[in-house]
Tab-separated table of C-alpha atoms and ligand atoms in Angstrom:
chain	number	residue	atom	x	y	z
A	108	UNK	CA	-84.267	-9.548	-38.177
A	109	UNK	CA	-84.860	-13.139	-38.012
A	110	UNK	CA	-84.175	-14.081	-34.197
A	111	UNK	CA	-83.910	-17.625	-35.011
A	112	UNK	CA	-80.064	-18.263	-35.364
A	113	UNK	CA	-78.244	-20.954	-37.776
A	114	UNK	CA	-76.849	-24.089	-36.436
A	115	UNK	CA	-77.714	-26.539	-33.783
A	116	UNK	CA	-75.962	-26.888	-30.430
A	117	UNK	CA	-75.912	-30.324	-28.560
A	118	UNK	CA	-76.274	-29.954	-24.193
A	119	UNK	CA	-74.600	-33.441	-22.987
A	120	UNK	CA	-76.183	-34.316	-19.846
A	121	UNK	CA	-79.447	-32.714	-18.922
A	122	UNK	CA	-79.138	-31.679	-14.918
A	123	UNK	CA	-78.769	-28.356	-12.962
A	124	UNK	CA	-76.047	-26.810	-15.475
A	125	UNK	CA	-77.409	-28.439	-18.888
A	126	UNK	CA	-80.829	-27.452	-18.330
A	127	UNK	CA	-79.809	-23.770	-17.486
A	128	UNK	CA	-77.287	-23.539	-20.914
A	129	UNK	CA	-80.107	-24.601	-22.906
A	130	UNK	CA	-82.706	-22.155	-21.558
A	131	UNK	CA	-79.761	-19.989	-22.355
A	132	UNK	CA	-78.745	-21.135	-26.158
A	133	UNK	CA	-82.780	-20.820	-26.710
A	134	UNK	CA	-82.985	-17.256	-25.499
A	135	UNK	CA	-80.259	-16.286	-27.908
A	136	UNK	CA	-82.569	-18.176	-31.055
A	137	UNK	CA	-80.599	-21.645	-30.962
A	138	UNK	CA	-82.045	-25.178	-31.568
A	139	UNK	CA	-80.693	-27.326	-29.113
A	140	UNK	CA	-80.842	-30.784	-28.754
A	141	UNK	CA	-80.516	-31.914	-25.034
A	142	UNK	CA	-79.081	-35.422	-24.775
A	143	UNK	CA	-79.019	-37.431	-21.638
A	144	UNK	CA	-78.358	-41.035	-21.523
A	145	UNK	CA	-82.245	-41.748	-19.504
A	146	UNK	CA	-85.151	-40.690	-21.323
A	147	UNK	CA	-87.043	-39.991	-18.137
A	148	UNK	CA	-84.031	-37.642	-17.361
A	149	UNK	CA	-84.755	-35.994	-20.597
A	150	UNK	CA	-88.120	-35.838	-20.134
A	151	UNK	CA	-88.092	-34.653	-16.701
A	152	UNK	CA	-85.699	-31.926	-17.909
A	153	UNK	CA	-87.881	-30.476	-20.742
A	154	UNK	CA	-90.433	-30.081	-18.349
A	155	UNK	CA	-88.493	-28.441	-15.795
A	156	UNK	CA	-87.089	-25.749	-18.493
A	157	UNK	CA	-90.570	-25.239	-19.905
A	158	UNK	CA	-92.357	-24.627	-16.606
A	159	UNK	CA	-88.443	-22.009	-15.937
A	160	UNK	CA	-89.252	-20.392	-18.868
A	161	UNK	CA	-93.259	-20.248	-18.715
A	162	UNK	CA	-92.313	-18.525	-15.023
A	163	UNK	CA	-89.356	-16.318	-16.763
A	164	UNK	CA	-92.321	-14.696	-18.871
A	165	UNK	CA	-94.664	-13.808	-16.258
A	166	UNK	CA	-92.215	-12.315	-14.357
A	167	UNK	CA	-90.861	-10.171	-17.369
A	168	UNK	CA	-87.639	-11.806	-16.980
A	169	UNK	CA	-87.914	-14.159	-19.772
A	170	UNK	CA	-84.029	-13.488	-22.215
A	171	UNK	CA	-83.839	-13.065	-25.794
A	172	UNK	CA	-87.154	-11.810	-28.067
A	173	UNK	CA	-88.639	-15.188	-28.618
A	174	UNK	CA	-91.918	-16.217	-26.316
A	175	UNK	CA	-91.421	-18.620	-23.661
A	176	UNK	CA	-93.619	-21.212	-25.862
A	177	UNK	CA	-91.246	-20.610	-29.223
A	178	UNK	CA	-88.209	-21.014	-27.250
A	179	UNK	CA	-89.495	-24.063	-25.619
A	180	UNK	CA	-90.174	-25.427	-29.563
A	181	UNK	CA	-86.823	-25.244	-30.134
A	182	UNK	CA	-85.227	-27.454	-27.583
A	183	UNK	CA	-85.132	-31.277	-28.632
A	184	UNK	CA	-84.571	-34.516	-26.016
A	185	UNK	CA	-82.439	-37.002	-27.339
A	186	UNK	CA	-81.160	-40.681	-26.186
A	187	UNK	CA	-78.561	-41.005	-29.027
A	188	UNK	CA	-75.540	-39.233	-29.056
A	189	UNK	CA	-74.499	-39.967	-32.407
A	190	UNK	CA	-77.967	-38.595	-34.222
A	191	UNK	CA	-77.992	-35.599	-31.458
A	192	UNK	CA	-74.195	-34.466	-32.897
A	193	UNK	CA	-74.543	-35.004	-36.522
A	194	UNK	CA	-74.982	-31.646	-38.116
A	195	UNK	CA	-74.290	-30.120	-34.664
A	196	UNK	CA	-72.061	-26.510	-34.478
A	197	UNK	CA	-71.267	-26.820	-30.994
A	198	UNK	CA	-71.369	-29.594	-28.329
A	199	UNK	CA	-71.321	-28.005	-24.610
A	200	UNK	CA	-70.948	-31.074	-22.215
A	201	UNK	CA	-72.704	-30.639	-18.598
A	202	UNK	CA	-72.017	-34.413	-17.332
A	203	UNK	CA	-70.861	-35.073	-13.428
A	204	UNK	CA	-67.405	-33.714	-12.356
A	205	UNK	CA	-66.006	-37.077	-12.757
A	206	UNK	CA	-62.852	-37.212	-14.671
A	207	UNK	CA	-63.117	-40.694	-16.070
A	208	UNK	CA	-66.644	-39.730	-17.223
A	209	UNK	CA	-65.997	-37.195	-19.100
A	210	UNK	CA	-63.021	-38.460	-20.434
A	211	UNK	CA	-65.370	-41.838	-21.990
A	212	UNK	CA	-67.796	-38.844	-22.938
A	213	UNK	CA	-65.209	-37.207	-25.134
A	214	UNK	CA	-63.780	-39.963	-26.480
A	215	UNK	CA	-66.678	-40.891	-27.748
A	216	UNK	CA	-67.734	-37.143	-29.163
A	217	UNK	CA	-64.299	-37.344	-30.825
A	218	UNK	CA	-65.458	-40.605	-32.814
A	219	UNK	CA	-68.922	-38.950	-33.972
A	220	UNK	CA	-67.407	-35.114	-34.452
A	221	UNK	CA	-67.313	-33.561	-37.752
A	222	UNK	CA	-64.058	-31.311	-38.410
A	223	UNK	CA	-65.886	-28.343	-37.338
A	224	UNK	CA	-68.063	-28.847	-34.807
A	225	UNK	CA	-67.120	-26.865	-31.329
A	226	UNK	CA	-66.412	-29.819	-28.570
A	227	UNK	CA	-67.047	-27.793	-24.509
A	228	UNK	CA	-66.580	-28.966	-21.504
A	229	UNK	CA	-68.461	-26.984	-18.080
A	230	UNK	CA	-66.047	-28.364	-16.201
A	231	UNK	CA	-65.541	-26.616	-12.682
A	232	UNK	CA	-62.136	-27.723	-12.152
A	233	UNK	CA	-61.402	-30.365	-14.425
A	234	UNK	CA	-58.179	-29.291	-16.601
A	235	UNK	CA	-58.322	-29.399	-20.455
A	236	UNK	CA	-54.737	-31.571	-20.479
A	237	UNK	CA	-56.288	-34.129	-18.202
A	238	UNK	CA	-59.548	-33.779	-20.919
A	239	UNK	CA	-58.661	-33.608	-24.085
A	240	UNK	CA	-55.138	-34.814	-24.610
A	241	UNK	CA	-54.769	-37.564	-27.857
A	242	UNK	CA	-58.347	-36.684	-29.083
A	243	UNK	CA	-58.302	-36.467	-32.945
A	244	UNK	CA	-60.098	-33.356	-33.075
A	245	UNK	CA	-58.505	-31.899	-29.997
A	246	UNK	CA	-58.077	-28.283	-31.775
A	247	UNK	CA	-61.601	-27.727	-31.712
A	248	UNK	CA	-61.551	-28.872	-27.619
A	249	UNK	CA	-62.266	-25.944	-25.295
A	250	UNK	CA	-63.376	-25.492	-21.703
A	251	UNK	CA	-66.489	-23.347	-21.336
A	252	UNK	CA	-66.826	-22.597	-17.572
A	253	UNK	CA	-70.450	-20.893	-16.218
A	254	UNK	CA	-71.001	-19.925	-13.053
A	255	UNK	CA	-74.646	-21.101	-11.343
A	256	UNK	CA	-77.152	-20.508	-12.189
A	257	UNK	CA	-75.525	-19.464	-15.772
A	258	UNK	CA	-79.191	-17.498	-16.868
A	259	UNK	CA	-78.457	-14.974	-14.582
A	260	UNK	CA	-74.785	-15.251	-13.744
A	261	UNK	CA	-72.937	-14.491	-17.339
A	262	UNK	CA	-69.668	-15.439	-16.921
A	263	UNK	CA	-68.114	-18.223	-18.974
A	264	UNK	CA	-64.373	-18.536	-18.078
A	265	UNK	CA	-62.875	-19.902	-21.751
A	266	UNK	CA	-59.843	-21.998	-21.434
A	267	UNK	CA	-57.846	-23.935	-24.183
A	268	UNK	CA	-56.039	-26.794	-24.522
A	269	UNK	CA	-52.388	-26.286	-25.542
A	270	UNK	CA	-53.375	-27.571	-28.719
A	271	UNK	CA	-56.702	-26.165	-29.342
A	272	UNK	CA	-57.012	-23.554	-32.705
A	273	UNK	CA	-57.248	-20.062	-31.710
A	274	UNK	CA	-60.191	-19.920	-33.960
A	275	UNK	CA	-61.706	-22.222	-31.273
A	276	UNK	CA	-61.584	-19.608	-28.664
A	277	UNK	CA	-62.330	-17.198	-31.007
A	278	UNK	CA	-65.838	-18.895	-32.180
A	279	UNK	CA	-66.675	-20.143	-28.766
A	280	UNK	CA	-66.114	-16.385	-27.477
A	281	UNK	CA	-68.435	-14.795	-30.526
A	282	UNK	CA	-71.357	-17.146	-29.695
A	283	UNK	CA	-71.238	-16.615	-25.907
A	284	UNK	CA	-71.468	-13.147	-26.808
A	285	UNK	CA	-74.395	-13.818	-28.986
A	286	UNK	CA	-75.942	-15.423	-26.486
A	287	UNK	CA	-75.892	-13.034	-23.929
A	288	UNK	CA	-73.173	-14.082	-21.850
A	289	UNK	CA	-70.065	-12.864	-20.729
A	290	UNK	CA	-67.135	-14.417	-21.719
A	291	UNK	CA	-63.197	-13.757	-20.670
A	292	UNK	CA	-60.512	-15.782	-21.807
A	293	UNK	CA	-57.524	-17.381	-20.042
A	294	UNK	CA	-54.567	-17.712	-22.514
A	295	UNK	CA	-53.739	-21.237	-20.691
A	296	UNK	CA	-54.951	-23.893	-18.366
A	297	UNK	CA	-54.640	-23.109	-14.650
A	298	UNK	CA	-55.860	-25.209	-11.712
A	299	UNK	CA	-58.521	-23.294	-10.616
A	300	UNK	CA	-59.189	-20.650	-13.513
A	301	UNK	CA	-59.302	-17.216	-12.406
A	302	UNK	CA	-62.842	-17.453	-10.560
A	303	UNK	CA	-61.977	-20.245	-8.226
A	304	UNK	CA	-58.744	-18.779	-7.690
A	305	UNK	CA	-60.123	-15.267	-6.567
A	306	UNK	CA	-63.270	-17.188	-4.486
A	307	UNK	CA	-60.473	-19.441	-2.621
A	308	UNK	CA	-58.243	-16.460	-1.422
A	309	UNK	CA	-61.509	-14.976	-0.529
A	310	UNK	CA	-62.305	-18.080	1.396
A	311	UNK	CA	-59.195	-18.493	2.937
A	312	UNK	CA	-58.705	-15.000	4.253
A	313	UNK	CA	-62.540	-15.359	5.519
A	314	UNK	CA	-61.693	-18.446	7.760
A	315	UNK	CA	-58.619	-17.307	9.027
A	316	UNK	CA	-60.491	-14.340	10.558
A	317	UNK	CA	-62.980	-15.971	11.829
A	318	UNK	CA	-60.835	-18.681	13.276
A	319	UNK	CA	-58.418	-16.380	14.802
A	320	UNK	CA	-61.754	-14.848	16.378
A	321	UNK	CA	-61.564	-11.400	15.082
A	322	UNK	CA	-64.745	-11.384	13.474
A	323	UNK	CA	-67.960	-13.461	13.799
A	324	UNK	CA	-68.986	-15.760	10.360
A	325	UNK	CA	-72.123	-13.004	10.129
A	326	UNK	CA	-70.208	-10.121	10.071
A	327	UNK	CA	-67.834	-11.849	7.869
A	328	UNK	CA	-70.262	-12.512	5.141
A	329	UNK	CA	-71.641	-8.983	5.481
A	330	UNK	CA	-68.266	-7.404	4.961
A	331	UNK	CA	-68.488	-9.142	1.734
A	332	UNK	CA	-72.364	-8.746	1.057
A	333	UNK	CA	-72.990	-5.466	2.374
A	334	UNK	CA	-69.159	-3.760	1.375
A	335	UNK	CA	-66.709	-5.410	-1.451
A	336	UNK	CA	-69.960	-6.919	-3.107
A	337	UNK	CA	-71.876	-3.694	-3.821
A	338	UNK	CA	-69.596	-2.450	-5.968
A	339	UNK	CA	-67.957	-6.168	-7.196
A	340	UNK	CA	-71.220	-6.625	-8.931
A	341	UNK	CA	-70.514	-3.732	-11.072
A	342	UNK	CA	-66.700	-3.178	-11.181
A	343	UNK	CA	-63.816	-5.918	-10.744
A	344	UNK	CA	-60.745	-5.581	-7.836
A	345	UNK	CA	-58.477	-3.709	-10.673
A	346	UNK	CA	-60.938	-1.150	-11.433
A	347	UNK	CA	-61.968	-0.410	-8.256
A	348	UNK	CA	-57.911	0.536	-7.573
A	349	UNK	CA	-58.572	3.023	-10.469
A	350	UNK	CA	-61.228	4.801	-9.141
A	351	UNK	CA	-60.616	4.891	-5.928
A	352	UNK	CA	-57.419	7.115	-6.412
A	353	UNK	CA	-56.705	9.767	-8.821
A	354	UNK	CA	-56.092	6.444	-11.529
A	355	UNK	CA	-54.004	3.069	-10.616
A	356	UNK	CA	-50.619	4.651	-10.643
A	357	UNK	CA	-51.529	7.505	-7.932
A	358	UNK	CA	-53.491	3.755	-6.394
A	359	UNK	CA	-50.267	1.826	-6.281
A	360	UNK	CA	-48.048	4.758	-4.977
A	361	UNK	CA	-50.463	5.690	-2.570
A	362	UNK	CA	-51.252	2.240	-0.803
A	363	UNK	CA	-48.431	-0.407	-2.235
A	364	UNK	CA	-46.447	-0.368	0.659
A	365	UNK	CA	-49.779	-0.989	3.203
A	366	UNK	CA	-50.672	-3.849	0.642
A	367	UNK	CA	-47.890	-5.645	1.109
A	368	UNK	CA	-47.614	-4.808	4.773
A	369	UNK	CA	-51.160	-6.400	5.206
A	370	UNK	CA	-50.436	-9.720	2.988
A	371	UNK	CA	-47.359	-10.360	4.600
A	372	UNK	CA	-49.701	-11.370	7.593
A	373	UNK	CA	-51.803	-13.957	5.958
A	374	UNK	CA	-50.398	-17.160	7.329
A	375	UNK	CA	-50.836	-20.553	5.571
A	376	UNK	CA	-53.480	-22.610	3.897
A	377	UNK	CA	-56.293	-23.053	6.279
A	378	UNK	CA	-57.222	-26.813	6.613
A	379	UNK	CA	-60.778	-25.916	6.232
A	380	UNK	CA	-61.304	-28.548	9.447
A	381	UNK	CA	-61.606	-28.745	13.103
A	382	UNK	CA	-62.855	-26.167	15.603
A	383	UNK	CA	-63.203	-23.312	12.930
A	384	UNK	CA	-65.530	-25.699	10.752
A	385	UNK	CA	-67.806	-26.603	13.460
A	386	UNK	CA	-68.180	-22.917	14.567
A	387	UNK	CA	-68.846	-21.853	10.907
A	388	UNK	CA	-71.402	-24.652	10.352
A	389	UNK	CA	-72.920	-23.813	13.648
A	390	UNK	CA	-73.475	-19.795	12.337
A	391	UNK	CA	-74.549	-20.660	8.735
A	392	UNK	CA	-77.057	-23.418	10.205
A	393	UNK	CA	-78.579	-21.031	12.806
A	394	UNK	CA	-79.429	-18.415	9.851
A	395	UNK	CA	-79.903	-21.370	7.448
A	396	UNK	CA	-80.181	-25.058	8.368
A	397	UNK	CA	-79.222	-27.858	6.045
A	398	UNK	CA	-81.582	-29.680	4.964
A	399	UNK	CA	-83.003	-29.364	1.388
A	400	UNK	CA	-86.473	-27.421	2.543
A	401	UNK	CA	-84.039	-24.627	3.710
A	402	UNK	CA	-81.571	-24.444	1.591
A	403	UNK	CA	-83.460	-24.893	-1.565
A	404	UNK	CA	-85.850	-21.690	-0.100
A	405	UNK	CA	-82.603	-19.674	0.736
A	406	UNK	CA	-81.179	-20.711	-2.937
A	407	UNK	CA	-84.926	-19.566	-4.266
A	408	UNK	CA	-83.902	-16.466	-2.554
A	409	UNK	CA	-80.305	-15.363	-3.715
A	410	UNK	CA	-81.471	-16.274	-7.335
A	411	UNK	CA	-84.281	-14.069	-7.104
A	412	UNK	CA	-82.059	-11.169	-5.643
A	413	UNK	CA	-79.796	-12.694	-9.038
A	414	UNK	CA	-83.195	-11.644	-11.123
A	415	UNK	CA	-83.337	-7.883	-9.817
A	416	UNK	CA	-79.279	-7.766	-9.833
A	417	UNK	CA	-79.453	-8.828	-13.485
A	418	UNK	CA	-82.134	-6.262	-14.435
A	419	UNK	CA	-80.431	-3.621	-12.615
A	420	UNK	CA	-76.979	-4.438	-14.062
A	421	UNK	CA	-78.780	-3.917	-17.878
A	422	UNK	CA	-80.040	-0.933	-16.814
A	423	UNK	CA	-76.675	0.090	-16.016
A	424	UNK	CA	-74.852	-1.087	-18.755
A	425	UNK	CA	-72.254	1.320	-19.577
A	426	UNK	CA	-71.312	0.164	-23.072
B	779	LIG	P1	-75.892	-32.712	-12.453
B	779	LIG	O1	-75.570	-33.910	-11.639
B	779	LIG	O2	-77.031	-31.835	-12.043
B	779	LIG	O3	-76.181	-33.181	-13.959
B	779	LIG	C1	-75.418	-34.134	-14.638
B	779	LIG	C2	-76.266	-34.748	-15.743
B	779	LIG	O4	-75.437	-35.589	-16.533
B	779	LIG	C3	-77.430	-35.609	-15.234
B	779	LIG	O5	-78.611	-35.218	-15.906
B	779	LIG	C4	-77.023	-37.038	-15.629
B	779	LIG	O6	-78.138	-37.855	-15.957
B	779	LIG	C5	-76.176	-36.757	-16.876
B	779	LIG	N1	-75.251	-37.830	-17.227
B	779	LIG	C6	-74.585	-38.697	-16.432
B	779	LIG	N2	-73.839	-39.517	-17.192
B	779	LIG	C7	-74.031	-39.164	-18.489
B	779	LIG	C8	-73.547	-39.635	-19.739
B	779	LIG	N3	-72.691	-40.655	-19.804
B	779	LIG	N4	-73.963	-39.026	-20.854
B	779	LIG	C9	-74.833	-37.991	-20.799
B	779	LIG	N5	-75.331	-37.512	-19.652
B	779	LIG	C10	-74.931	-38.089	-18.510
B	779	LIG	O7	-74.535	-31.887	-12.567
B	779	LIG	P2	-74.367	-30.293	-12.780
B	779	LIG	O8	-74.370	-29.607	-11.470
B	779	LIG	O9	-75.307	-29.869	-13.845
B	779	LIG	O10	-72.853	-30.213	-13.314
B	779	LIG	C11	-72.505	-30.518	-14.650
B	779	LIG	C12	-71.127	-29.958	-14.952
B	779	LIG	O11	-71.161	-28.544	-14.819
B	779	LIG	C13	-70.016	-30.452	-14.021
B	779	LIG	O12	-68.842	-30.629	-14.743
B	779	LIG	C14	-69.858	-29.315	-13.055
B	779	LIG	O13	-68.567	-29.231	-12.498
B	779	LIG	C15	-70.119	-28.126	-13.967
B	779	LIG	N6	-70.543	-26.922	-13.260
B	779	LIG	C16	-71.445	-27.025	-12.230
B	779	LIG	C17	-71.808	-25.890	-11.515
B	779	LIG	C18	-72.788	-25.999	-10.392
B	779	LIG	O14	-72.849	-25.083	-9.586
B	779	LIG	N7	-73.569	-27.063	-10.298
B	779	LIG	C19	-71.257	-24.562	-11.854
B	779	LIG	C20	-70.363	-24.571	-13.006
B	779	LIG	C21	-70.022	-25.724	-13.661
């Protein structure tokens, strides 16, 4: 089988999150063109990905069946947006979580878009109303959501538009699945999505217990590292009810009433401020300060532990 796939897929914006969905489209046989509106930017990017993927191979954790060098030959810089989208099947935009930014970049995609070209946001938190409402091609508007660093963290939260075709969701799902990700779809906009939702309650709960002092921010983290983690990397919060009764319904008869028993004492929003903030920064900096030296070795780190997770979770696999 040819592993070189039809159709060209435009990255706008060429940092952290556009670099990694290229690496990404080329694993899974794509041309990309990566568009940035510096050419040093886009220079400086091609040879960060190539040295990534160069790296990738000697460590036998380079994706798809093409060599690092072929996948590198497929990747294109470009200055000009217009030339980068013509002929394009999909357009996945990785500019800076600035509303009004992305908003001029989509306008301006809208202009140059054929009829059936795929037009993706990354947003984190941006909603597609505040995106895409009034564009002329708004049906084929989507949010595509990865989570960092997207090579070795699958999941692409897909979110529509009111207005966007279901065919939309339906392409944009079939070619994250050909490319190796792992897509889930939200049947509408919600602040937050569904990961940030989940992290935040996880956050809040966190800093309420170590702000009421029952816990210490280490032992916090491990509770989540060394407990709910293990198996979270392998089966979700629903599944987990399944198994760990005779099946959910023997789950929620067993413990429903001690669920909501236990939420009834969660309190309000934390601020996220004050006396709690300075005694969580004070644990995280003694383990890791922060400045870029240390954090960028501790980041080295959890992505490597990313690489093994990864490789164990394909072992795995149990479809
Ligand atoms: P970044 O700051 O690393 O990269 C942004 C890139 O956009 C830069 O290369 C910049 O030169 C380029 N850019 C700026 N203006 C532009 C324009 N008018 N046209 C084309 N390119 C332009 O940002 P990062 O972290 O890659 O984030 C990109 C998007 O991905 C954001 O929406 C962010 O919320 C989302 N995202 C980020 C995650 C993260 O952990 N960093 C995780 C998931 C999504």
């Amino acid at each position: 089988m040819n592993p070189i796939q039809e159709g060209r897929v435009v990255i706008v914006g060429s940092g952290l999150i556009g670099c990694s969905w290229a690496m990404v489209f080329v694993s899974g046989g794509f041309q990309v063109t990566l568009y940035d509106i510096a050419q040093e930017q886009v220079t400086k990017a091609l040879e960060k990905i190539g040295k990534q993927l160069k790296e990738l191979e000697k460590i036998g954790m380079l994706k798809g069946s093409l060599k690092a060098d072929e996948q590198l030959s497929l990747i294109k810089g470009s200055t000009d947006l217009k030339a980068a989208v013509e002929g394009a099947v999909y357009v996945q935009e990785c500019t800076p979580e600035n509303l009004e930014l992305k908003k001029k970049i989509f306008c301006q995609l809208d202009l140059i878009a054929s009829n059936d070209v795929i037009l993706s946001s990354s947003t984190s938190c941006l909603l597609p109303t505040k995106l895409f409402t009034g564009l002329k091609h708004v049906k084929q508007c989507i949010v595509a959501h990865p989570v960092n660093p997207p090579y070795y963290v699958p999941l692409v939260e897909l979110v529509p538009h009111p207005e966007t075709d279901p065919s939309t969701l339906e392409k944009t799902y079939a070619l994250m699945k050909k490319i190796g990700q792992s897509p889930v779809k939200l049947t509408k906009e919600i602040d937050g999505f569904a990961l940030n939702r989940l992290q935040y309650a996880i956050i809040s709960e966190a800093w309420r217990l170590v702000g009421d002092g029952i816990i210490s921010p280490a032992d916090l983290d491990l509770v989540m590292s060394d407990g709910l983690g293990m198996r979270y990397a392998f089966i979700g919060p629903l599944e987990t009810m399944h198994l760990n009764a005779e099946g959910m319904l023997n789950y929620c008869d067993r413990y429903r009433e001690g669920m909501i028993r236990v939420l009834k004492t969660f309190g309000p929003i934390p601020d996220f401020a004050g006396e709690t903030e300075q005694k969580i920064n004070e644990a995280m900096c003694k383990e890791t300060p922060a400045d870029p030296e240390h954090l960028n070795a501790r980041r080295q780190w959890r992505d490597d532990c990313l690489v093994h997770l990864a490789k164990l979770k394909k072992e795995m696999k149990s479809d």
